[in-house]
Amino acid sequence: QVQLQESGPGLVKPSETLSLTCTVSGAAISKYYWSWIRQPAGKGLEWIGRVYNGGYSYYNPSLQSRVTMSVDTSKNQFSLNLNSVTAADTAVYYCARDSSSSYKEDWFDPWGHGTLVTVSS
Amino acid sequence: QSVLTQPPSASGTPGQRVTMSCSGSSSNIGSNPVNWYQQLPGSAPKLLIYRSNQRPSGVPDRFSGSRSGTSASLAISGLRSDDEADYYCATWDDSLSSRVFGGGTKLTVL
């Protein structure tokens, strides 16, 4: 059974970098694509981007200039860095496994439980 | 403002059949399959339907999906109280070059 767990600081100051890690169990991280998705309180879901072992990544164009993702196969983890954060980046951040290498034929399953990140001074 | 439009709310009584819609355009639903996610209160989203009408193992056949033109629908039959949740549609948008979600429909079981 594949399980994902997000971890990282729950509070980040404006203009700083938000850094989160997703630890994967039950699956080899090198075999799949992995995504980050976020959800502001009381609002809908926003896809941030995806990453694959070997340096491949693709980001939502609306966030592309501020996002970096990477994979650490030795720890079976992948990570998210979002720089120059503002209050608008306050959200629950989820990590999830992608079903496919194809953008069009892709769905997210399973998801992590999510971690709340608040941007505030 | 979401690229995919979902009604903010829906409701039904136990045992009833309810449907909820997801409206898009030629660059998203009109060209690509749709996925549906169920988010129970206080929980992470869970995959409910993939490739517009396929159910993952473990999802009851009370849940069904369809896609036609630039719209998609999720139907739930034999409504139960534990179906009360937010439901999100999602697909790829060719114009935005991004995966997009609908704003979600909150289902209330009366």
PDB file of N, CA, C and O in Angstrom, chain B residues 20-79:
ATOM      1  N   MET B  20     -23.913  15.736 -10.637  1.00  0.00           N
ATOM      2  CA  MET B  20     -23.281  17.039 -10.586  1.00  0.00           C
ATOM      3  C   MET B  20     -22.455  17.240 -11.849  1.00  0.00           C
ATOM      4  O   MET B  20     -21.882  16.282 -12.383  1.00  0.00           O
ATOM      5  N   SER B  21     -22.431  18.465 -12.304  1.00  0.00           N
ATOM      6  CA  SER B  21     -21.832  18.756 -13.593  1.00  0.00           C
ATOM      7  C   SER B  21     -20.486  19.451 -13.469  1.00  0.00           C
ATOM      8  O   SER B  21     -20.135  20.008 -12.421  1.00  0.00           O
ATOM      9  N   CYS B  22     -19.745  19.393 -14.571  1.00  0.00           N
ATOM     10  CA  CYS B  22     -18.448  20.064 -14.675  1.00  0.00           C
ATOM     11  C   CYS B  22     -18.369  20.578 -16.113  1.00  0.00           C
ATOM     12  O   CYS B  22     -18.311  19.769 -17.049  1.00  0.00           O
ATOM     13  N   SER B  23     -18.391  21.887 -16.255  1.00  0.00           N
ATOM     14  CA  SER B  23     -18.439  22.478 -17.587  1.00  0.00           C
ATOM     15  C   SER B  23     -17.105  23.125 -17.941  1.00  0.00           C
ATOM     16  O   SER B  23     -16.532  23.870 -17.146  1.00  0.00           O
ATOM     17  N   GLY B  24     -16.642  22.846 -19.146  1.00  0.00           N
ATOM     18  CA  GLY B  24     -15.361  23.394 -19.570  1.00  0.00           C
ATOM     19  C   GLY B  24     -15.410  23.932 -20.979  1.00  0.00           C
ATOM     20  O   GLY B  24     -16.387  24.564 -21.376  1.00  0.00           O
ATOM     21  N   SER B  25     -14.337  23.670 -21.720  1.00  0.00           N
ATOM     22  CA  SER B  25     -14.235  24.176 -23.091  1.00  0.00           C
ATOM     23  C   SER B  25     -13.506  23.176 -23.972  1.00  0.00           C
ATOM     24  O   SER B  25     -13.097  22.098 -23.511  1.00  0.00           O
ATOM     25  N   SER B  26     -13.324  23.557 -25.221  1.00  0.00           N
ATOM     26  CA  SER B  26     -12.674  22.661 -26.181  1.00  0.00           C
ATOM     27  C   SER B  26     -11.215  22.396 -25.834  1.00  0.00           C
ATOM     28  O   SER B  26     -10.650  21.376 -26.243  1.00  0.00           O
ATOM     29  N   SER B  27     -10.611  23.290 -25.073  1.00  0.00           N
ATOM     30  CA  SER B  27      -9.195  23.105 -24.755  1.00  0.00           C
ATOM     31  C   SER B  27      -8.977  22.218 -23.527  1.00  0.00           C
ATOM     32  O   SER B  27      -7.843  21.831 -23.230  1.00  0.00           O
ATOM     33  N   ASN B  28     -10.019  21.898 -22.812  1.00  0.00           N
ATOM     34  CA  ASN B  28      -9.855  21.023 -21.642  1.00  0.00           C
ATOM     35  C   ASN B  28     -10.773  19.794 -21.752  1.00  0.00           C
ATOM     36  O   ASN B  28     -10.364  18.785 -22.327  1.00  0.00           O
ATOM     37  N   ILE B  29     -11.986  19.878 -21.264  1.00  0.00           N
ATOM     38  CA  ILE B  29     -12.861  18.697 -21.292  1.00  0.00           C
ATOM     39  C   ILE B  29     -13.137  18.240 -22.720  1.00  0.00           C
ATOM     40  O   ILE B  29     -13.288  17.043 -22.986  1.00  0.00           O
ATOM     41  N   GLY B  30     -13.204  19.182 -23.640  1.00  0.00           N
ATOM     42  CA  GLY B  30     -13.477  18.833 -25.027  1.00  0.00           C
ATOM     43  C   GLY B  30     -12.378  18.003 -25.676  1.00  0.00           C
ATOM     44  O   GLY B  30     -12.606  17.380 -26.721  1.00  0.00           O
ATOM     45  N   SER B  31     -11.185  17.987 -25.058  1.00  0.00           N
ATOM     46  CA  SER B  31     -10.041  17.295 -25.662  1.00  0.00           C
ATOM     47  C   SER B  31      -9.438  16.211 -24.785  1.00  0.00           C
ATOM     48  O   SER B  31      -8.656  15.387 -25.286  1.00  0.00           O
ATOM     49  N   ASN B  32      -9.744  16.235 -23.507  1.00  0.00           N
ATOM     50  CA  ASN B  32      -9.028  15.362 -22.570  1.00  0.00           C
ATOM     51  C   ASN B  32      -9.970  14.680 -21.587  1.00  0.00           C
ATOM     52  O   ASN B  32     -11.043  15.208 -21.269  1.00  0.00           O
ATOM     53  N   PRO B  33      -9.564  13.505 -21.092  1.00  0.00           N
ATOM     54  CA  PRO B  33     -10.412  12.810 -20.128  1.00  0.00           C
ATOM     55  C   PRO B  33     -10.481  13.568 -18.798  1.00  0.00           C
ATOM     56  O   PRO B  33      -9.620  14.391 -18.487  1.00  0.00           O
ATOM     57  N   VAL B  34     -11.522  13.267 -18.047  1.00  0.00           N
ATOM     58  CA  VAL B  34     -11.808  13.967 -16.793  1.00  0.00           C
ATOM     59  C   VAL B  34     -11.664  13.013 -15.613  1.00  0.00           C
ATOM     60  O   VAL B  34     -12.011  11.828 -15.698  1.00  0.00           O
ATOM     61  N   ASN B  35     -11.145  13.526 -14.540  1.00  0.00           N
ATOM     62  CA  ASN B  35     -11.055  12.771 -13.295  1.00  0.00           C
ATOM     63  C   ASN B  35     -11.908  13.457 -12.230  1.00  0.00           C
ATOM     64  O   ASN B  35     -12.094  14.677 -12.268  1.00  0.00           O
ATOM     65  N   TRP B  36     -12.403  12.664 -11.306  1.00  0.00           N
ATOM     66  CA  TRP B  36     -13.194  13.196 -10.205  1.00  0.00           C
ATOM     67  C   TRP B  36     -12.568  12.776  -8.883  1.00  0.00           C
ATOM     68  O   TRP B  36     -12.115  11.643  -8.723  1.00  0.00           O
ATOM     69  N   TYR B  37     -12.601  13.707  -7.936  1.00  0.00           N
ATOM     70  CA  TYR B  37     -12.059  13.459  -6.607  1.00  0.00           C
ATOM     71  C   TYR B  37     -13.119  13.768  -5.562  1.00  0.00           C
ATOM     72  O   TYR B  37     -13.880  14.729  -5.693  1.00  0.00           O
ATOM     73  N   GLN B  38     -13.134  12.961  -4.519  1.00  0.00           N
ATOM     74  CA  GLN B  38     -14.026  13.165  -3.387  1.00  0.00           C
ATOM     75  C   GLN B  38     -13.193  13.621  -2.195  1.00  0.00           C
ATOM     76  O   GLN B  38     -12.179  13.003  -1.865  1.00  0.00           O
ATOM     77  N   GLN B  39     -13.613  14.714  -1.562  1.00  0.00           N
ATOM     78  CA  GLN B  39     -12.917  15.199  -0.379  1.00  0.00           C
ATOM     79  C   GLN B  39     -13.882  15.227   0.797  1.00  0.00           C
ATOM     80  O   GLN B  39     -14.729  16.115   0.910  1.00  0.00           O
ATOM     81  N   LEU B  40     -13.758  14.249   1.660  1.00  0.00           N
ATOM     82  CA  LEU B  40     -14.564  14.208   2.871  1.00  0.00           C
ATOM     83  C   LEU B  40     -14.111  15.318   3.812  1.00  0.00           C
ATOM     84  O   LEU B  40     -12.952  15.753   3.741  1.00  0.00           O
ATOM     85  N   PRO B  41     -15.000  15.781   4.696  1.00  0.00           N
ATOM     86  CA  PRO B  41     -14.635  16.883   5.608  1.00  0.00           C
ATOM     87  C   PRO B  41     -13.366  16.589   6.391  1.00  0.00           C
ATOM     88  O   PRO B  41     -13.232  15.533   7.010  1.00  0.00           O
ATOM     89  N   GLY B  42     -12.420  17.508   6.329  1.00  0.00           N
ATOM     90  CA  GLY B  42     -11.177  17.391   7.083  1.00  0.00           C
ATOM     91  C   GLY B  42     -10.172  16.394   6.532  1.00  0.00           C
ATOM     92  O   GLY B  42      -9.172  16.100   7.197  1.00  0.00           O
ATOM     93  N   SER B  43     -10.431  15.884   5.332  1.00  0.00           N
ATOM     94  CA  SER B  43      -9.547  14.855   4.752  1.00  0.00           C
ATOM     95  C   SER B  43      -8.948  15.316   3.432  1.00  0.00           C
ATOM     96  O   SER B  43      -9.375  16.311   2.850  1.00  0.00           O
ATOM     97  N   ALA B  44      -7.966  14.557   2.978  1.00  0.00           N
ATOM     98  CA  ALA B  44      -7.373  14.804   1.671  1.00  0.00           C
ATOM     99  C   ALA B  44      -8.305  14.296   0.575  1.00  0.00           C
ATOM    100  O   ALA B  44      -9.120  13.393   0.806  1.00  0.00           O
ATOM    101  N   PRO B  45      -8.206  14.865  -0.607  1.00  0.00           N
ATOM    102  CA  PRO B  45      -8.997  14.330  -1.726  1.00  0.00           C
ATOM    103  C   PRO B  45      -8.627  12.877  -2.010  1.00  0.00           C
ATOM    104  O   PRO B  45      -7.508  12.432  -1.750  1.00  0.00           O
ATOM    105  N   LYS B  46      -9.606  12.164  -2.576  1.00  0.00           N
ATOM    106  CA  LYS B  46      -9.433  10.761  -2.929  1.00  0.00           C
ATOM    107  C   LYS B  46      -9.940  10.577  -4.351  1.00  0.00           C
ATOM    108  O   LYS B  46     -10.993  11.109  -4.722  1.00  0.00           O
ATOM    109  N   LEU B  47      -9.202   9.807  -5.147  1.00  0.00           N
ATOM    110  CA  LEU B  47      -9.621   9.545  -6.521  1.00  0.00           C
ATOM    111  C   LEU B  47     -10.920   8.753  -6.539  1.00  0.00           C
ATOM    112  O   LEU B  47     -11.017   7.705  -5.911  1.00  0.00           O
ATOM    113  N   LEU B  48     -11.880   9.251  -7.319  1.00  0.00           N
ATOM    114  CA  LEU B  48     -13.188   8.609  -7.404  1.00  0.00           C
ATOM    115  C   LEU B  48     -13.444   8.028  -8.799  1.00  0.00           C
ATOM    116  O   LEU B  48     -13.955   6.919  -8.937  1.00  0.00           O
ATOM    117  N   ILE B  49     -13.122   8.803  -9.821  1.00  0.00           N
ATOM    118  CA  ILE B  49     -13.313   8.409 -11.209  1.00  0.00           C
ATOM    119  C   ILE B  49     -12.101   8.871 -11.999  1.00  0.00           C
ATOM    120  O   ILE B  49     -11.634  10.008 -11.814  1.00  0.00           O
ATOM    121  N   TYR B  50     -11.590   8.015 -12.888  1.00  0.00           N
ATOM    122  CA  TYR B  50     -10.509   8.423 -13.772  1.00  0.00           C
ATOM    123  C   TYR B  50     -10.872   8.091 -15.217  1.00  0.00           C
ATOM    124  O   TYR B  50     -11.750   7.263 -15.477  1.00  0.00           O
ATOM    125  N   ARG B  51     -10.209   8.755 -16.150  1.00  0.00           N
ATOM    126  CA  ARG B  51     -10.502   8.580 -17.584  1.00  0.00           C
ATOM    127  C   ARG B  51     -11.995   8.738 -17.853  1.00  0.00           C
ATOM    128  O   ARG B  51     -12.584   7.961 -18.617  1.00  0.00           O
ATOM    129  N   SER B  52     -12.600   9.677 -17.194  1.00  0.00           N
ATOM    130  CA  SER B  52     -13.991  10.105 -17.393  1.00  0.00           C
ATOM    131  C   SER B  52     -15.034   9.150 -16.833  1.00  0.00           C
ATOM    132  O   SER B  52     -16.088   9.592 -16.364  1.00  0.00           O
ATOM    133  N   ASN B  53     -14.771   7.821 -16.901  1.00  0.00           N
ATOM    134  CA  ASN B  53     -15.823   6.882 -16.493  1.00  0.00           C
ATOM    135  C   ASN B  53     -15.302   5.605 -15.847  1.00  0.00           C
ATOM    136  O   ASN B  53     -16.042   4.623 -15.715  1.00  0.00           O
ATOM    137  N   GLN B  54     -14.044   5.601 -15.442  1.00  0.00           N
ATOM    138  CA  GLN B  54     -13.461   4.413 -14.832  1.00  0.00           C
ATOM    139  C   GLN B  54     -13.386   4.563 -13.315  1.00  0.00           C
ATOM    140  O   GLN B  54     -13.012   5.632 -12.801  1.00  0.00           O
ATOM    141  N   ARG B  55     -13.728   3.485 -12.618  1.00  0.00           N
ATOM    142  CA  ARG B  55     -13.668   3.500 -11.160  1.00  0.00           C
ATOM    143  C   ARG B  55     -12.435   2.755 -10.674  1.00  0.00           C
ATOM    144  O   ARG B  55     -12.206   1.614 -11.090  1.00  0.00           O
ATOM    145  N   PRO B  56     -11.671   3.362  -9.767  1.00  0.00           N
ATOM    146  CA  PRO B  56     -10.567   2.616  -9.148  1.00  0.00           C
ATOM    147  C   PRO B  56     -11.138   1.469  -8.317  1.00  0.00           C
ATOM    148  O   PRO B  56     -12.301   1.509  -7.890  1.00  0.00           O
ATOM    149  N   SER B  57     -10.312   0.465  -8.077  1.00  0.00           N
ATOM    150  CA  SER B  57     -10.764  -0.631  -7.224  1.00  0.00           C
ATOM    151  C   SER B  57     -11.094  -0.083  -5.840  1.00  0.00           C
ATOM    152  O   SER B  57     -10.380   0.772  -5.315  1.00  0.00           O
ATOM    153  N   GLY B  58     -12.188  -0.557  -5.294  1.00  0.00           N
ATOM    154  CA  GLY B  58     -12.612  -0.115  -3.976  1.00  0.00           C
ATOM    155  C   GLY B  58     -13.670   0.975  -4.009  1.00  0.00           C
ATOM    156  O   GLY B  58     -14.317   1.240  -2.984  1.00  0.00           O
ATOM    157  N   VAL B  59     -13.867   1.612  -5.158  1.00  0.00           N
ATOM    158  CA  VAL B  59     -14.927   2.624  -5.285  1.00  0.00           C
ATOM    159  C   VAL B  59     -16.212   1.917  -5.700  1.00  0.00           C
ATOM    160  O   VAL B  59     -16.239   1.220  -6.731  1.00  0.00           O
ATOM    161  N   PRO B  60     -17.272   2.083  -4.933  1.00  0.00           N
ATOM    162  CA  PRO B  60     -18.533   1.376  -5.233  1.00  0.00           C
ATOM    163  C   PRO B  60     -19.095   1.777  -6.594  1.00  0.00           C
ATOM    164  O   PRO B  60     -18.893   2.895  -7.077  1.00  0.00           O
ATOM    165  N   ASP B  61     -19.846   0.845  -7.208  1.00  0.00           N
ATOM    166  CA  ASP B  61     -20.423   1.146  -8.517  1.00  0.00           C
ATOM    167  C   ASP B  61     -21.610   2.103  -8.422  1.00  0.00           C
ATOM    168  O   ASP B  61     -22.267   2.387  -9.424  1.00  0.00           O
ATOM    169  N   ARG B  62     -21.900   2.597  -7.227  1.00  0.00           N
ATOM    170  CA  ARG B  62     -22.898   3.662  -7.078  1.00  0.00           C
ATOM    171  C   ARG B  62     -22.396   4.963  -7.714  1.00  0.00           C
ATOM    172  O   ARG B  62     -23.188   5.858  -8.019  1.00  0.00           O
ATOM    173  N   PHE B  63     -21.069   5.045  -7.877  1.00  0.00           N
ATOM    174  CA  PHE B  63     -20.462   6.237  -8.455  1.00  0.00           C
ATOM    175  C   PHE B  63     -20.182   5.972  -9.935  1.00  0.00           C
ATOM    176  O   PHE B  63     -19.591   4.945 -10.291  1.00  0.00           O
ATOM    177  N   SER B  64     -20.594   6.917 -10.789  1.00  0.00           N
ATOM    178  CA  SER B  64     -20.337   6.767 -12.212  1.00  0.00           C
ATOM    179  C   SER B  64     -20.040   8.129 -12.832  1.00  0.00           C
ATOM    180  O   SER B  64     -20.528   9.162 -12.358  1.00  0.00           O
ATOM    181  N   GLY B  65     -19.221   8.109 -13.867  1.00  0.00           N
ATOM    182  CA  GLY B  65     -18.857   9.344 -14.536  1.00  0.00           C
ATOM    183  C   GLY B  65     -19.108   9.250 -16.023  1.00  0.00           C
ATOM    184  O   GLY B  65     -19.113   8.163 -16.603  1.00  0.00           O
ATOM    185  N   SER B  66     -19.308  10.414 -16.627  1.00  0.00           N
ATOM    186  CA  SER B  66     -19.488  10.473 -18.068  1.00  0.00           C
ATOM    187  C   SER B  66     -18.935  11.790 -18.580  1.00  0.00           C
ATOM    188  O   SER B  66     -18.713  12.744 -17.826  1.00  0.00           O
ATOM    189  N   ARG B  67     -18.700  11.806 -19.883  1.00  0.00           N
ATOM    190  CA  ARG B  67     -18.169  13.018 -20.528  1.00  0.00           C
ATOM    191  C   ARG B  67     -18.796  13.126 -21.906  1.00  0.00           C
ATOM    192  O   ARG B  67     -18.876  12.139 -22.640  1.00  0.00           O
ATOM    193  N   SER B  68     -19.241  14.322 -22.250  1.00  0.00           N
ATOM    194  CA  SER B  68     -19.822  14.554 -23.563  1.00  0.00           C
ATOM    195  C   SER B  68     -19.531  15.993 -23.984  1.00  0.00           C
ATOM    196  O   SER B  68     -19.859  16.937 -23.254  1.00  0.00           O
ATOM    197  N   GLY B  69     -18.904  16.138 -25.121  1.00  0.00           N
ATOM    198  CA  GLY B  69     -18.567  17.468 -25.592  1.00  0.00           C
ATOM    199  C   GLY B  69     -17.635  18.169 -24.628  1.00  0.00           C
ATOM    200  O   GLY B  69     -16.569  17.646 -24.278  1.00  0.00           O
ATOM    201  N   THR B  70     -18.037  19.331 -24.161  1.00  0.00           N
ATOM    202  CA  THR B  70     -17.192  20.099 -23.241  1.00  0.00           C
ATOM    203  C   THR B  70     -17.702  20.037 -21.805  1.00  0.00           C
ATOM    204  O   THR B  70     -17.380  20.907 -20.990  1.00  0.00           O
ATOM    205  N   SER B  71     -18.481  19.003 -21.504  1.00  0.00           N
ATOM    206  CA  SER B  71     -18.983  18.831 -20.139  1.00  0.00           C
ATOM    207  C   SER B  71     -18.778  17.413 -19.649  1.00  0.00           C
ATOM    208  O   SER B  71     -18.681  16.482 -20.444  1.00  0.00           O
ATOM    209  N   ALA B  72     -18.730  17.297 -18.340  1.00  0.00           N
ATOM    210  CA  ALA B  72     -18.635  15.987 -17.701  1.00  0.00           C
ATOM    211  C   ALA B  72     -19.613  15.958 -16.534  1.00  0.00           C
ATOM    212  O   ALA B  72     -20.036  17.008 -16.028  1.00  0.00           O
ATOM    213  N   SER B  73     -19.985  14.741 -16.141  1.00  0.00           N
ATOM    214  CA  SER B  73     -20.925  14.593 -15.028  1.00  0.00           C
ATOM    215  C   SER B  73     -20.500  13.467 -14.119  1.00  0.00           C
ATOM    216  O   SER B  73     -19.910  12.479 -14.565  1.00  0.00           O
ATOM    217  N   LEU B  74     -20.822  13.639 -12.856  1.00  0.00           N
ATOM    218  CA  LEU B  74     -20.645  12.600 -11.854  1.00  0.00           C
ATOM    219  C   LEU B  74     -22.021  12.271 -11.294  1.00  0.00           C
ATOM    220  O   LEU B  74     -22.767  13.179 -10.929  1.00  0.00           O
ATOM    221  N   ALA B  75     -22.348  11.001 -11.272  1.00  0.00           N
ATOM    222  CA  ALA B  75     -23.627  10.563 -10.722  1.00  0.00           C
ATOM    223  C   ALA B  75     -23.391   9.664  -9.521  1.00  0.00           C
ATOM    224  O   ALA B  75     -22.470   8.843  -9.526  1.00  0.00           O
ATOM    225  N   ILE B  76     -24.203   9.858  -8.505  1.00  0.00           N
ATOM    226  CA  ILE B  76     -24.153   9.011  -7.321  1.00  0.00           C
ATOM    227  C   ILE B  76     -25.554   8.462  -7.100  1.00  0.00           C
ATOM    228  O   ILE B  76     -26.513   9.223  -6.941  1.00  0.00           O
ATOM    229  N   SER B  77     -25.673   7.144  -7.128  1.00  0.00           N
ATOM    230  CA  SER B  77     -26.971   6.532  -6.884  1.00  0.00           C
ATOM    231  C   SER B  77     -26.988   5.923  -5.483  1.00  0.00           C
ATOM    232  O   SER B  77     -25.933   5.714  -4.872  1.00  0.00           O
ATOM    233  N   GLY B  78     -28.185   5.653  -4.971  1.00  0.00           N
ATOM    234  CA  GLY B  78     -28.298   5.091  -3.622  1.00  0.00           C
ATOM    235  C   GLY B  78     -27.572   5.952  -2.608  1.00  0.00           C
ATOM    236  O   GLY B  78     -26.784   5.454  -1.806  1.00  0.00           O
ATOM    237  N   LEU B  79     -27.862   7.245  -2.644  1.00  0.00           N
ATOM    238  CA  LEU B  79     -27.152   8.214  -1.820  1.00  0.00           C
ATOM    239  C   LEU B  79     -27.109   7.800  -0.356  1.00  0.00           C
ATOM    240  O   LEU B  79     -28.103   7.336   0.212  1.00  0.00           O
TER     241      LEU B  79
END
